Amino acid sequence: MDVGTLLPLAILLLLVSTWFVLYYAKRKTPIFIILLSIISFGLGSAAVALLPIDLSYAASLSDAAADDNGGENDNNDAQQNNNQDGDDQNNNNNNLDNNPTYIPWKITYWTTFLLAWLILPITRETLLSGHFTLLQRIRNGFTKSIKAILLMSVCGFIAVIAMAIHLKSAHLVTIVLPVLMALGNTYGLVLVSLLLGNGLVNVPKRFWREACPANELRRIRMIACGVEEELFDSIMALEDVEDKIEEVCATAVNLRESGDENVTMMENEEGGVSLGTTTSRRRRGCWSLCWKADQVTQFHECLEELVRRKNEGRELCSERRTRRGGNSGTSPRNRRRASSDDGNDDAAETINTMDVKYLVTLNTQLKKAQERVISAELRWNELVDHNRIVSALMNDDDTGSVASGQDGNDGAYNSNLLSSSSSSSSGCHRVKYILQRFWMRHLRYHTYRFIALTTAVLSVFVLLSEVTLASSLNLSPFSWTLAALDQWGGSSSQILFQLAALIPLLYMSICVYTCLFQMSLLGPYCLRGNRQSNGVALVRNAQYLVRLQFPLGYNYLLMLKYDMSNCAFSDIMSDMATIPFFGTSFSVYAPLLILLVCALSLFDCYPKMLHWLGIEHEDALLLGDQEDLECKVNEGIQLMTRDAERRGISGGQSATEKLSLKQSSNLIV
């Protein structure tokens, strides 16, 4: 194994990460965001790809060193053995230097460290900024990120000083890197333990539950209520922001039409453009407020840009706005305004609506509100389409049309939903439908149950390895498997060794990120396929990936309890061993938290706890007694039926998809 063998792996990771980013990124996503996302996802995935290769190389090197030392030690006395041990230690260091994965590990680890804690946070805040120029957005993103960076720097500086006192060392430079590694590993390991504990239970449970199409259809209809409620709340929040923008526009128009010479645009004490009068200017002093024609022009340009962005979302969920607003004599907008104005008169007086800073705030709120509506509607449409497909494939009609659904209330709904696809004369669509139908009726149940049992066994093995991590006994089945393949020898066993080392790490990664995506931590910025994810979603998901992947890999390395004397990744992570507790014992005992989270997830307590903390989890929508669940199913059927009637099952491009394409260019850095 040499450096040349890693070149095809690097090219493969680059191609896979490029395809992944282009599959999710919107068409007008800036090239800088795409390149940054490709680098971040590629380097984050490198931990999964490099670690099995590193373990394979370390195992072969340890076997070679053991064979060489075995013959020499038979002919040497104790003194010679001691000298040989010193030579072996030097040889191990030389072997690490010659390890083909050592330099890639160094580059990957510290590059992703800078990406996770510096570059990606600043880029994300820049994209979320509501300022109207590129330079202002970059400055605002750096200002917001620097606060968190300074806080982390202060904590790191205190930790460095404490370690210097503890170690009685005046060389602070040699302590900085171990402290940074220990802090980053501690943060990631806690989050990994919480997510992995839930994923080890939830992944097998979900495959077992979704093996039956009827259970899957029932689950879809139960969570439909929560998804539709989130869509309605997001629409209301968007309308609230639009009302504020309309108020600013109305005020500006009234001032322009009134032609009052005493009412002018002025620069306030904070440097923003404000609404003022000549009388108030005399009271505050002419030296503090002055005319700025360029500031007035800037205000109107910013207002025009804000109105343009608002008008782009005019047709966003327009049918739902009309339907919701016409159900009652008082529209939701009036009801919201009446409720929000009560008791807030004093607060409203303190807000200067004719200020550029206020327009920046409105622009930030508008971007977030529109993205929340887009994400909620996309999730709702995916749920409706999934319900249509499962309902159709469960039907007994071979023609693909549905005369009646599984429940009496949704027969017409299913037939309408399938009208556009079932009437297609294309042979490819017909073949695809037949294959999907065969899969749903004959293969899905047995395949999902097999996957559920397989993942359950893997979860038990991972949990056993994590719980016994602090024990002196090696009870990890994965370690036993690697040891058996190592003793087998041969080139074929080396490939099997790498596959055996890859499967547990890949499964643990799937459990972590599956649990992460089911929570509301990412909010509207979760990844959406078919090129529907904006730059913020790409950057934020890449940030979580690079923050969690290396603590997860280090935890996996400790879990194996394998000979790590020649492992390059273990040598890099051993630099933080000089830090007491957080660099040593914490990595061993923190995984015990996984056992607690697994128990809570097994008895459905984990989603409830997250709900109490304000973090929504998809499984929380499936909890309740039998009567409540039946009510959710019936309400979900009614909601989807009304949605089908409202949309008319048109196959055209929705307003959400059109707006998502327009907004991509507005989020550029």
XYZ file of C-alpha atoms in Angstrom:
669
model
C 0.000 0.000 0.000
C 1.456 3.340 -1.019
C 0.412 6.900 -1.601
C -0.717 6.054 -5.117
C -3.529 3.888 -3.795
C -5.095 6.928 -2.073
C -5.310 8.967 -5.281
C -8.235 6.963 -6.749
C -9.985 7.245 -3.379
C -9.568 11.031 -3.366
C -10.911 11.260 -6.921
C -13.868 9.050 -6.000
C -14.704 11.166 -2.947
C -14.482 14.311 -5.055
C -16.837 12.899 -7.675
C -19.333 11.599 -5.116
C -19.387 14.848 -3.126
C -19.749 16.841 -6.367
C -22.721 14.731 -7.442
C -24.230 15.005 -3.950
C -23.985 18.800 -3.843
C -25.240 19.277 -7.409
C -28.181 16.967 -6.706
C -29.348 19.105 -3.772
C -28.184 22.623 -4.742
C -30.523 25.001 -6.524
C -29.656 25.929 -10.069
C -28.613 29.503 -9.277
C -26.575 28.686 -6.178
C -23.302 30.684 -6.301
C -20.253 28.792 -7.486
C -18.381 29.715 -4.296
C -21.025 28.031 -2.123
C -21.019 24.951 -4.364
C -17.226 24.619 -4.237
C -17.157 25.189 -0.472
C -19.880 22.568 0.019
C -18.080 20.061 -2.203
C -14.859 20.508 -0.217
C -16.674 20.263 3.125
C -18.717 17.164 2.262
C -15.715 15.526 0.617
C -13.368 16.095 3.563
C -16.092 15.153 6.047
C -16.679 11.864 4.233
C -12.956 11.195 4.076
C -13.018 10.110 7.718
C -15.256 7.173 6.836
C -13.148 6.208 3.842
C -9.682 6.669 5.362
C -10.185 4.918 8.686
C -10.660 1.345 7.333
C -7.590 1.802 5.099
C -5.602 3.155 8.032
C -6.627 0.190 10.214
C -5.698 -2.263 7.468
C -2.270 -0.718 7.056
C -1.717 -0.627 10.836
C -2.688 -4.298 11.170
C -0.313 -5.453 8.417
C 2.500 -3.319 9.798
C 1.991 -4.683 13.327
C 2.068 -8.259 12.019
C 5.292 -7.595 10.139
C 6.885 -6.002 13.196
C 5.779 -8.912 15.407
C 7.301 -11.475 13.014
C 10.592 -9.612 12.880
C 10.811 -9.229 16.628
C 9.805 -12.826 17.322
C 12.926 -14.390 15.798
C 15.325 -11.865 17.252
C 13.993 -12.024 20.813
C 14.690 -15.772 21.032
C 18.447 -15.145 20.805
C 18.739 -12.001 22.954
C 18.985 -11.587 26.707
C 16.932 -9.192 28.873
C 19.256 -6.240 28.236
C 19.047 -6.771 24.543
C 15.263 -7.007 24.818
C 15.136 -3.610 26.492
C 17.249 -2.118 23.742
C 15.051 -3.812 21.165
C 11.942 -2.267 22.768
C 13.466 1.159 22.377
C 14.278 0.415 18.777
C 10.711 -0.803 18.226
C 9.341 2.459 19.544
C 11.558 4.402 17.169
C 10.517 2.100 14.339
C 6.855 2.733 15.152
C 7.421 6.462 14.893
C 9.196 5.960 11.584
C 6.356 3.731 10.388
C 3.840 6.431 11.252
C 5.839 8.920 9.257
C 5.810 6.505 6.328
C 2.126 5.686 6.751
C 0.403 6.770 3.506
C -2.660 7.897 5.467
C -0.745 10.027 7.988
C -0.402 13.185 5.893
C -3.968 12.933 4.507
C -5.228 12.591 8.084
C -3.331 15.702 9.154
C -4.606 17.741 6.226
C -8.176 16.460 6.536
C -8.458 16.924 10.291
C -7.172 20.500 10.570
C -8.831 21.639 7.348
C -12.214 20.402 8.530
C -11.528 21.917 11.953
C -11.136 25.352 10.363
C -14.168 24.759 8.166
C -16.378 23.642 11.059
C -15.517 26.390 13.533
C -14.518 29.371 11.390
C -15.238 29.373 7.657
C -18.640 27.659 7.514
C -20.185 29.631 10.435
C -19.109 32.941 8.889
C -20.439 31.866 5.489
C -23.759 30.747 6.975
C -24.279 34.027 8.857
C -23.366 35.944 5.704
C -26.026 34.098 3.729
C -28.614 34.736 6.444
C -27.788 38.432 6.685
C -30.505 40.856 5.647
C -28.179 43.582 4.379
C -28.567 44.654 0.793
C -24.958 44.747 -0.443
C -22.313 42.042 -0.605
C -19.800 43.914 1.524
C -22.359 44.646 4.222
C -23.464 41.009 4.323
C -19.889 39.795 4.696
C -19.207 42.337 7.435
C -22.422 41.420 9.236
C -21.727 37.689 8.966
C -18.218 38.143 10.328
C -19.509 40.339 13.185
C -22.118 37.785 14.250
C -19.714 34.875 14.007
C -16.868 36.642 15.761
C -18.916 36.871 18.965
C -19.150 33.103 19.223
C -15.542 32.758 18.102
C -14.385 35.198 20.784
C -16.368 33.323 23.420
C -14.774 30.043 22.366
C -11.371 31.765 22.264
C -11.784 32.998 25.833
C -12.733 29.502 27.001
C -9.796 28.053 25.091
C -7.383 30.628 26.528
C -8.541 29.849 30.067
C -8.132 26.143 29.346
C -4.613 26.699 27.975
C -3.577 28.675 31.051
C -5.064 26.035 33.340
C -3.251 23.250 31.495
C 0.029 25.180 31.606
C -0.309 25.543 35.376
C -1.286 21.902 35.758
C 1.566 20.632 33.586
C 4.020 23.246 34.927
C 4.992 24.144 31.407
C 5.772 27.586 30.024
C 5.498 26.491 26.383
C 1.925 27.586 25.718
C 2.199 26.902 21.984
C 2.540 23.161 22.566
C -0.665 23.174 24.643
C -2.907 25.113 22.242
C -3.497 22.340 19.708
C -4.291 19.620 22.294
C -6.766 21.978 24.010
C -8.501 22.761 20.716
C -8.711 19.070 19.856
C -10.090 18.193 23.298
C -12.762 20.929 23.169
C -13.878 19.997 19.653
C -13.932 16.285 20.489
C -15.916 16.905 23.702
C -18.602 18.907 21.886
C -18.884 16.379 19.073
C -18.818 13.316 21.326
C -21.711 14.547 23.478
C -23.820 15.274 20.411
C -22.827 11.967 18.808
C -23.848 10.057 21.947
C -27.284 11.677 21.980
C -27.914 11.096 18.286
C -26.357 7.631 18.057
C -28.325 6.331 21.040
C -31.597 7.267 19.357
C -30.510 6.080 15.918
C -29.483 2.609 17.128
C -33.086 2.014 18.217
C -34.989 4.126 15.707
C -33.418 2.782 12.493
C -34.352 -0.911 13.078
C -37.708 0.085 14.528
C -38.545 2.215 11.505
C -37.682 -0.515 8.997
C -39.765 -3.012 10.966
C -42.709 -0.618 11.148
C -42.582 0.420 7.494
C -42.308 -3.161 6.201
C -46.082 -3.323 5.971
C -47.441 -0.804 3.419
C -50.633 -0.409 5.433
C -48.624 0.712 8.464
C -46.639 3.086 6.279
C -49.848 4.587 4.884
C -51.216 4.965 8.390
C -48.020 6.692 9.537
C -48.198 9.143 6.637
C -51.724 10.164 7.524
C -50.948 10.514 11.219
C -48.054 12.924 10.679
C -50.009 14.844 8.021
C -51.713 16.930 10.716
C -48.434 18.135 12.192
C -46.931 18.843 8.780
C -49.996 20.814 7.664
C -50.010 22.772 10.917
C -46.362 23.710 10.404
C -47.223 24.889 6.877
C -50.103 27.018 8.195
C -47.944 28.565 10.931
C -45.205 29.380 8.420
C -47.730 31.096 6.140
C -49.023 33.174 9.024
C -45.480 34.210 9.962
C -44.801 35.210 6.344
C -47.963 37.309 6.202
C -46.949 39.087 9.397
C -43.649 40.141 7.825
C -45.387 41.190 4.617
C -47.766 43.373 6.641
C -44.834 45.200 8.201
C -43.299 45.824 4.781
C -46.609 47.175 3.485
C -46.810 49.542 6.423
C -43.360 50.944 5.644
C -44.306 51.346 1.975
C -47.562 53.091 2.885
C -45.733 55.490 5.184
C -43.160 56.311 2.494
C -45.861 56.874 -0.124
C -47.889 59.106 2.177
C -44.843 61.229 2.952
C -44.029 61.615 -0.726
C -47.632 62.525 -1.646
C -48.133 64.895 1.291
C -45.243 67.088 0.186
C -44.772 68.328 3.757
C -41.609 70.360 3.785
C -41.240 69.825 7.513
C -41.186 66.041 7.077
C -37.888 64.840 5.690
C -35.448 61.961 5.629
C -32.532 62.525 7.968
C -29.560 60.670 9.382
C -30.017 59.698 13.005
C -27.355 59.489 15.694
C -26.622 55.846 14.849
C -25.935 56.608 11.209
C -29.248 55.315 9.809
C -31.856 57.149 7.806
C -34.791 58.283 9.938
C -38.045 60.151 9.577
C -37.851 63.590 11.153
C -39.108 67.154 11.094
C -37.391 70.509 11.063
C -38.849 71.198 14.521
C -37.383 68.064 16.028
C -34.103 68.785 14.301
C -33.921 72.182 16.014
C -34.667 70.571 19.367
C -31.938 67.929 19.028
C -29.514 70.369 17.494
C -28.501 70.946 13.933
C -25.043 69.571 14.702
C -26.432 66.058 15.438
C -28.782 65.645 12.428
C -27.947 66.650 8.881
C -29.198 66.096 5.391
C -27.725 63.203 3.477
C -29.040 62.836 -0.045
C -27.123 59.589 -0.594
C -28.604 58.135 2.589
C -32.118 58.946 1.392
C -31.336 57.305 -1.936
C -29.984 54.260 -0.124
C -33.170 53.992 1.914
C -35.381 54.029 -1.186
C -33.148 51.538 -3.007
C -33.257 49.170 -0.045
C -37.024 49.553 0.168
C -37.405 48.785 -3.535
C -35.245 45.666 -3.133
C -37.330 44.577 -0.141
C -40.580 45.077 -2.061
C -39.185 43.135 -4.995
C -38.351 40.194 -2.744
C -41.818 40.355 -1.197
C -43.499 40.398 -4.606
C -41.561 37.297 -5.642
C -43.394 35.413 -2.925
C -46.786 36.850 -3.765
C -48.014 33.562 -5.268
C -46.384 31.427 -2.595
C -49.202 29.279 -1.142
C -51.721 31.793 -2.474
C -54.494 29.181 -2.528
C -53.964 28.368 1.115
C -53.947 32.034 2.073
C -57.295 32.562 0.338
C -58.807 29.414 1.790
C -57.630 30.177 5.332
C -58.644 33.797 5.131
C -62.148 33.053 3.858
C -63.197 30.598 6.547
C -64.222 33.278 8.931
C -65.454 36.837 9.035
C -62.145 38.000 10.400
C -59.095 37.141 8.346
C -56.037 35.596 10.009
C -54.111 38.749 9.222
C -56.568 40.904 11.149
C -56.715 38.437 13.995
C -52.944 38.361 14.256
C -52.661 42.097 14.131
C -55.334 42.533 16.795
C -53.615 40.077 19.078
C -50.122 41.423 18.493
C -51.084 45.042 19.002
C -52.657 44.418 22.407
C -50.335 45.575 25.128
C -47.525 46.429 22.696
C -48.276 50.093 22.033
C -45.253 51.237 23.979
C -42.982 48.837 22.130
C -44.384 49.898 18.759
C -43.616 53.543 19.488
C -39.938 52.784 20.014
C -39.538 51.210 16.555
C -38.455 53.612 13.850
C -39.929 52.129 10.682
C -38.218 54.693 8.421
C -34.721 53.416 9.175
C -32.405 51.404 6.959
C -31.610 49.174 9.910
C -35.301 48.375 10.241
C -35.377 47.425 6.537
C -32.406 45.129 7.145
C -34.316 43.467 9.979
C -37.387 43.057 7.777
C -35.279 41.616 4.974
C -33.778 39.043 7.337
C -37.225 38.090 8.635
C -38.643 37.906 5.114
C -35.863 35.601 3.866
C -36.335 33.255 6.806
C -40.143 33.322 6.551
C -40.144 32.592 2.809
C -37.644 29.782 3.227
C -39.738 28.324 6.036
C -42.845 28.355 3.835
C -40.966 26.797 0.927
C -39.580 24.037 3.149
C -42.950 23.362 4.775
C -44.762 23.196 1.441
C -42.123 20.928 -0.074
C -42.437 18.592 2.904
C -46.218 18.617 2.592
C -46.069 17.889 -1.153
C -43.629 15.028 -0.567
C -45.991 13.580 2.023
C -48.964 13.863 -0.341
C -47.053 12.256 -3.208
C -45.849 9.440 -0.959
C -49.420 8.843 0.196
C -50.569 8.740 -3.436
C -47.919 6.224 -4.449
C -48.437 3.879 -1.500
C -52.235 4.037 -1.867
C -52.023 3.270 -5.582
C -49.581 0.393 -5.251
C -51.695 -1.231 -2.545
C -54.741 -1.277 -4.822
C -55.889 -4.483 -6.474
C -56.594 -2.841 -9.833
C -53.943 -3.892 -12.386
C -54.542 -0.889 -14.614
C -53.022 1.442 -12.061
C -56.168 3.485 -11.541
C -57.765 3.536 -8.135
C -61.478 3.310 -7.773
C -61.500 3.259 -4.028
C -58.876 3.718 -1.375
C -58.144 1.647 1.668
C -60.455 3.858 3.666
C -63.885 4.880 2.567
C -63.112 8.570 2.711
C -60.216 8.696 0.292
C -61.346 6.683 -2.714
C -62.054 9.695 -4.884
C -58.898 11.322 -3.605
C -56.689 8.454 -4.779
C -58.374 8.215 -8.165
C -57.898 11.922 -8.749
C -54.278 11.779 -7.661
C -53.493 8.982 -10.080
C -55.384 10.412 -13.013
C -52.383 12.253 -14.411
C -49.944 9.352 -14.087
C -52.255 6.420 -14.906
C -53.453 7.976 -18.172
C -49.921 8.213 -19.509
C -49.302 6.142 -22.632
C -45.576 5.937 -22.072
C -44.309 2.380 -21.854
C -41.529 3.394 -19.469
C -43.997 4.726 -16.948
C -46.035 1.553 -17.279
C -43.007 -0.677 -16.665
C -41.908 1.475 -13.757
C -45.371 1.235 -12.214
C -45.433 -2.557 -12.603
C -42.019 -2.877 -10.936
C -43.064 -0.612 -8.088
C -46.243 -2.609 -7.675
C -44.341 -5.913 -7.591
C -41.916 -4.445 -5.060
C -44.679 -3.151 -2.824
C -46.710 -6.360 -2.789
C -44.107 -9.129 -2.894
C -40.647 -7.870 -1.933
C -40.998 -4.867 0.368
C -42.261 -6.739 3.429
C -39.573 -9.425 3.472
C -36.780 -7.032 2.467
C -37.636 -4.460 5.134
C -37.980 -7.124 7.801
C -34.581 -8.568 6.844
C -33.005 -5.098 6.964
C -34.690 -4.445 10.308
C -33.280 -7.647 11.804
C -29.827 -6.980 10.346
C -29.696 -3.426 11.652
C -31.007 -4.619 15.029
C -28.091 -7.058 15.291
C -25.659 -4.299 14.330
C -27.233 -2.017 16.938
C -26.809 -4.662 19.638
C -23.158 -5.170 18.670
C -22.488 -1.411 18.671
C -24.236 -0.974 22.011
C -22.284 -3.885 23.526
C -19.028 -2.394 22.294
C -19.897 1.081 23.612
C -21.032 -0.080 27.049
C -17.929 -2.223 27.601
C -15.559 0.430 26.275
C -14.227 1.214 29.770
C -13.773 -2.480 30.577
C -10.426 -4.212 30.271
C -12.095 -7.113 28.457
C -12.501 -6.920 24.693
C -16.182 -7.760 24.142
C -16.564 -6.013 20.789
C -17.735 -8.429 18.039
C -16.297 -6.047 15.451
C -12.857 -6.338 17.025
C -13.115 -10.129 17.010
C -14.011 -10.073 13.317
C -11.079 -7.838 12.429
C -8.684 -10.013 14.451
C -9.880 -13.151 12.647
C -9.467 -11.549 9.222
C -6.035 -10.256 10.226
C -4.848 -13.772 11.121
C -6.166 -15.141 7.841
C -3.661 -13.181 5.755
C -3.539 -12.718 2.008
C -4.538 -9.888 -0.347
C -8.202 -10.933 -0.384
C -8.332 -10.805 3.403
C -7.047 -7.222 3.295
C -10.055 -6.172 1.219
C -12.386 -8.084 3.529
C -10.658 -6.449 6.495
C -11.375 -2.988 5.100
C -15.009 -3.881 4.366
C -15.447 -5.322 7.855
C -14.015 -2.125 9.337
C -16.155 0.075 7.069
C -19.580 -1.481 7.727
C -19.871 -0.646 11.470
C -18.555 2.894 10.995
C -20.896 3.482 8.063
C -23.863 2.151 10.040
C -23.048 4.369 13.010
C -22.854 7.372 10.665
C -26.249 6.505 9.180
C -27.777 6.269 12.668
C -26.350 9.653 13.694
C -27.421 11.602 10.622
C -30.817 9.895 10.304
C -31.657 11.001 13.828
C -30.321 14.499 13.127
C -32.505 14.950 10.036
C -35.636 13.811 11.911
C -35.272 16.667 14.379
C -36.081 20.329 13.885
C -32.474 21.394 14.574
C -31.970 22.175 10.907
C -35.444 23.701 10.582
C -36.246 24.950 7.085
C -32.618 24.490 6.087
C -32.669 20.714 5.787
C -31.581 19.193 2.500
C -34.226 18.780 -0.210
C -33.535 16.668 -3.275
C -34.100 17.524 -6.928
C -32.089 20.760 -6.628
C -34.358 22.419 -4.052
C -31.807 23.238 -1.309
C -30.388 26.739 -1.012
C -26.886 27.742 0.014
C -27.715 28.022 3.714
C -28.950 24.418 3.786
C -25.793 23.143 2.082
C -23.474 25.080 4.390
C -25.342 24.181 7.575
C -25.492 20.450 6.829
C -21.821 20.466 5.859
C -21.041 22.175 9.156
C -22.774 19.439 11.152
C -21.054 16.753 9.082
C -17.506 17.976 9.671
C -18.182 18.652 13.359
C -19.519 15.184 14.110
C -17.635 12.842 11.790
C -14.222 12.919 13.486
C -15.502 12.507 17.075
C -17.584 9.621 15.736
C -14.509 8.095 14.079
C -12.459 8.446 17.264
C -15.231 6.831 19.280
C -15.304 3.958 16.796
C -11.546 3.594 17.086
C -11.727 3.331 20.881
C -14.664 0.939 20.618
C -12.632 -1.581 18.615
C -9.884 -1.916 21.271
C -7.552 -2.883 18.466
C -3.774 -2.507 18.281
C -3.408 1.199 17.433
C 0.363 1.469 17.719
C 0.735 2.017 13.968
C -2.606 3.737 13.333
C -2.107 7.257 11.935
C -5.504 8.580 13.094
C -4.903 7.300 16.621
C -1.526 9.034 16.672
C -3.091 12.337 15.613
C -5.847 12.118 18.226
C -3.346 11.092 20.912
C -2.066 14.674 20.993
C -4.960 15.602 23.279
C -3.990 12.885 25.783
C -2.032 15.532 27.697
C -5.352 17.183 28.653
C -6.699 15.599 31.864
C -10.199 14.079 31.778
C -11.513 15.719 28.572
C -8.567 14.367 26.592
C -8.548 10.905 28.168
C -11.297 9.582 30.448
C -14.168 11.577 28.955
C -13.880 9.801 25.599
C -14.136 6.451 27.413
C -17.063 7.117 29.761
C -19.162 9.542 27.679
C -20.487 6.723 25.421
C -22.316 5.340 28.466
C -24.826 8.081 27.693
C -25.745 6.058 24.601
C -27.221 3.320 26.810
C -29.523 5.812 28.537
C -30.690 7.336 25.249
C -31.324 3.856 23.818
C -33.537 2.986 26.780
C -35.482 6.232 26.430
C -35.924 5.684 22.699
C -37.028 2.084 23.145
C -39.901 3.161 25.412
C -40.769 6.265 23.308
C -39.583 8.684 25.976
C -36.900 10.316 23.820
C -39.305 12.147 21.443
C -41.342 13.381 24.411
C -38.269 14.800 26.117
C -37.218 16.586 22.938
C -40.740 17.995 22.604
C -40.514 19.398 26.132
C -37.201 21.029 25.176
C -38.782 22.651 22.130
C -37.102 20.298 19.620
C -39.673 18.576 17.424
C -39.078 14.961 16.443
C -41.025 13.083 13.795
C -41.771 10.166 16.113
C -43.478 12.524 18.581
C -46.353 12.869 16.092
C -46.976 9.099 16.295
C -47.491 9.013 20.070
C -50.890 8.913 21.781
C -53.683 6.533 22.706
C -55.676 4.571 20.128
C -58.491 7.106 19.931
C -56.144 10.029 19.356
C -54.252 8.130 16.662
C -57.470 7.265 14.846
C -58.480 10.920 14.940
C -55.115 11.855 13.439
C -55.575 9.302 10.660
C -59.057 10.557 9.773
C -57.957 14.184 9.902
C -54.975 13.395 7.712
C -57.269 11.805 5.102
C -59.498 14.886 5.109
C -56.556 17.273 4.817
C -55.089 15.422 1.844
C -58.493 15.193 0.178
C -59.047 18.946 0.490
C -55.528 19.577 -0.755
C -56.175 17.429 -3.831
C -59.418 19.292 -4.540
C -57.741 22.661 -4.079
C -54.813 21.904 -6.379
C -56.858 19.990 -8.916
C -53.921 17.557 -9.182
C -52.236 19.762 -11.756
C -48.908 18.624 -13.055
C -47.525 22.097 -13.582
C -44.712 23.720 -11.703
C -45.825 25.042 -8.322
C -45.271 28.578 -7.119
C -42.889 27.197 -4.493
C -40.609 25.668 -7.118
C -40.659 28.892 -9.148
C -39.827 31.050 -6.131
C -37.054 28.699 -5.018
C -35.315 29.278 -8.340
C -35.665 33.062 -8.063
C -34.413 33.247 -4.486
C -31.204 31.330 -5.132
C -29.479 34.339 -6.649
C -30.540 36.535 -3.720
C -28.682 34.416 -1.148
C -25.270 34.710 -2.779
C -22.222 35.765 -0.886
